[in-house]
Amino acid sequence: MDKSSALEYINQMFPSEASLSGVEPLMQKIHNEIRRVDAGILAAVRQQSNSGTKAKEDLAAATRAVEELMYKILEIKTKAEQSETMVQEICRDIKKLDFAKKHITTTITALHRLNMLVSAVEQLQVMSSKRQYKEAAAQLEAVNQLCNHFEAYRDIPKITELREKFKNIKQILKSHVFSDFSSLGTGKETEETNLLQQLSDACLVVDSLEPSVREELVNNFCSRELTSYEQIFEGAELAKLDKTERRYAWIKRRMRTNEEIWKIFPPSWHVPYRLCIQFCKKTRKQLEDILNNMKEKPDVGTLLLALQRTLEFEDELAEKFGGGTQGREIGDDIEEIGRRENTGQSVSDIRKKYEKKLAVHQGSGTEEKNGNKELSVPGAGFNFRGIISSCFEPHLTVYIELEEKTLMENLEKLVQEETWDIDEGSQNNVLSSSMQLFLIIKRSLKRCSALTKNQTLFNLFKVFQRILKAYATKLFARLPKGGTGIVAAATGMDGQIKTSDRDERVICYIVNSAEYCHKTSGELAESVSKIIDSHLVDGVDMSEVQDEFSAVITKALVTLVHGLETKFDAEMGAMTRVPWATLESVGDQSEYVNGINMILNSSIPVLGSLLSPVYFQFFLDKLASSLGPRFYTNIFKCKQISETGAQQMLLDTQAVKTILLDIPSLGRQTSGAASYSKYVSREMSKAEALLKVILSPIDSVADTYRALLPEGTPMEFQRILELKGLKKADQQSILDDFNKHGPGITKPSIAPPVVPAAPTASSAGHVIPNLPNLASVGLIASRDDVLARAAALGRGAATTGFKRFIALTEAAKDRKDGPFRKLFNP
């Protein structure tokens, strides 16, 4: 219970007067508790007093114990120092004896080894004089080890004498070995049966001598072996390019004949390997002299045959002495050139291809593991490839010239034999000449890559560039041309291109072929980059060639558009010959519209099936940018247009727009139809706006023209007045008023867009096209009022842009006041 407040505690214990009877018992209980606590406090004080005295006694006892311990430690330290002094006195004589024993042992060992060295040198001198090479080799090892032991005693006269004597003995052994080896290859080895064994033992001696001795011996042997080769092939008879193959036959025959004899050399010497290196260097020097001293250009056949035999010999050496095979996947990389994705490889072909690559990779890994020992030997990493053949590189220009001539002839033949059509059942719609051309180029690349991967291959790549540019020029020349000359200029046909249905197909084939060449040229450059030497990779670029084919594609598509424009000439002419001024009623769409529809129906499906979506979209964009403005301009070529004629022409304009908007679906390519439709609608709406201006009353024609065609010009407006049939005198006042107010809208707040009317209307409901915002040009007082009236009058009352305009104007006539009323005053 919380007893912090005595008053609360008392009130809680005695809440009423009746409870006060318990005060006495409670007081008695509290007094008993106080006495008990006092007794406990007194006992605790007594106990604490006794404990303090005991603690002082314990502290004093501990202090005494520490003093005794310090005394004992000091005593032990003193005794230890006395013991150390005693031990040093006892061992002083023993240490002297130990040093003496060590020195005596070292002296005895040195004298024993000196005796062995003297004896070994004398024995080696005897073996040297008797040419006992096998025993001398073992003795040389022993003497070398003993000499190493006395390396620290070089200044002692006896040691110096022995070392000098050993040096002379080694020199004598060297001279004997070299003298004996001079008879190798002279035929004495067949007469003296023990000569080969003696020379084999001599090799052991050479291994025990300095490494420079072995190098000198092997070099002397190789030079002596190749002396006859130099004499034979430096003569006038065999020092010719066409005798190159006989050089390699000579060394292979020599190695085959002397294979058993040369087994006397230890394998670690790699004598055949060293011999082949020297042979290659001497052969290269001689071939360089032959090629440089030729008065005329070498015959291509002879040159290539010599180069091919040289490469084959280098490959044989590389396989024999290490280095693996050369460019296993080069052929596969070249074969990938020109394989279009849509030709479709079968799953089995793809699986075989990658299984083959995996097997090659695993095989190379196995060879690497098995060949580590061979590749780790001194000199085994030498690269035989190119050691001789590289001398042919500066003289291969004749080969490149022949390749270029052959490729050009094949190109001319392919173009002459080209039918400019595709085989039936073909899926890629590419001309056969383009595919055949790349097949020829691939064969040429294979031939050259098998011969060289240096500057010559780069020069051939430059030839490929010229060939492909020439082919692009051939494709460009095949495109239909526009009319030229006096007749074309006199008839106004200059620049027009007449294309038949076949011409259109040919243009599509040219586009597809140029695209194929563009893509394959890049693949060709990638393949050459993988093959050619690394320092030439940066120069391998086909961007210029690809630009040429891109230009062909652009020109072909533009030609296609110009061809369709030329087909529309007759229909545009027919449009201007219609008697628009004398039409009595509005009927179905005019005949020239049907003609435009027929032209598009005959051409667009074919173009859509032959062109890729990207190029078909480009063609559509060009076509839309041509036909829309042209139709607009063609209206001005008409002589005079009455109100009925304008209504009929507006109907035709809607029909033409519908036809143009249907072109993507007609070509079965609707990927980019949205942007195309937007552009066509914008361009054709200008023609609709022009016809609405022609339909407007004389008094309001200027304001309507400014509202519907804000970018119009005074000359264009004057032509509109002529189309309406106004005379010169009547036009002047309207023109003055038009020029006074300016040709366009000057209000900066709103730029009135021309929103095209809907192309069609369904029978179930009417589509109401948006009209230009006339309120923005100040023709009516309230913009909201006009929009409300237009919406009210347009609902269910119009199906075309023209009818919508008539509905709005009829409603305006009913108004008795307002600025819009004056537009319709008779």
PDB file of C-alpha atoms in Angstrom, residues 13 16 26-27 101 174 205-206 212 279 281 329 442 470 511 619 746 813:
ATOM      1  CA  MET A  13      -7.946   2.884   7.687  1.00  0.00           C
ATOM      2  CA  SER A  16     -15.982   6.485   9.826  1.00  0.00           C
ATOM      3  CA  LEU A  26      -3.397  -0.552  15.529  1.00  0.00           C
ATOM      4  CA  MET A  27      -1.186   1.606  17.728  1.00  0.00           C
ATOM      5  CA  LYS A 101      86.853 -29.859 -34.248  1.00  0.00           C
ATOM      6  CA  LYS A 174      85.082 -28.867 -77.760  1.00  0.00           C
ATOM      7  CA  VAL A 205      79.761 -33.924 -73.648  1.00  0.00           C
ATOM      8  CA  VAL A 206      78.259 -30.887 -75.354  1.00  0.00           C
ATOM      9  CA  SER A 212      76.774 -21.559 -76.018  1.00  0.00           C
ATOM     10  CA  PHE A 279      66.129 -23.020 -94.320  1.00  0.00           C
ATOM     11  CA  LYS A 281      65.209 -17.627 -93.722  1.00  0.00           C
ATOM     12  CA  GLU A 329      36.244 -21.219 -89.039  1.00  0.00           C
ATOM     13  CA  LYS A 442      32.713 -14.888-101.549  1.00  0.00           C
ATOM     14  CA  ALA A 470      29.631  -0.350-109.982  1.00  0.00           C
ATOM     15  CA  VAL A 511      14.721  -1.646-104.034  1.00  0.00           C
ATOM     16  CA  PHE A 619       6.619   5.430-100.622  1.00  0.00           C
ATOM     17  CA  THR A 746      -3.601  38.732 -87.582  1.00  0.00           C
ATOM     18  CA  LYS A 813     -29.678  34.022 -93.085  1.00  0.00           C
TER      19      LYS A 813
END
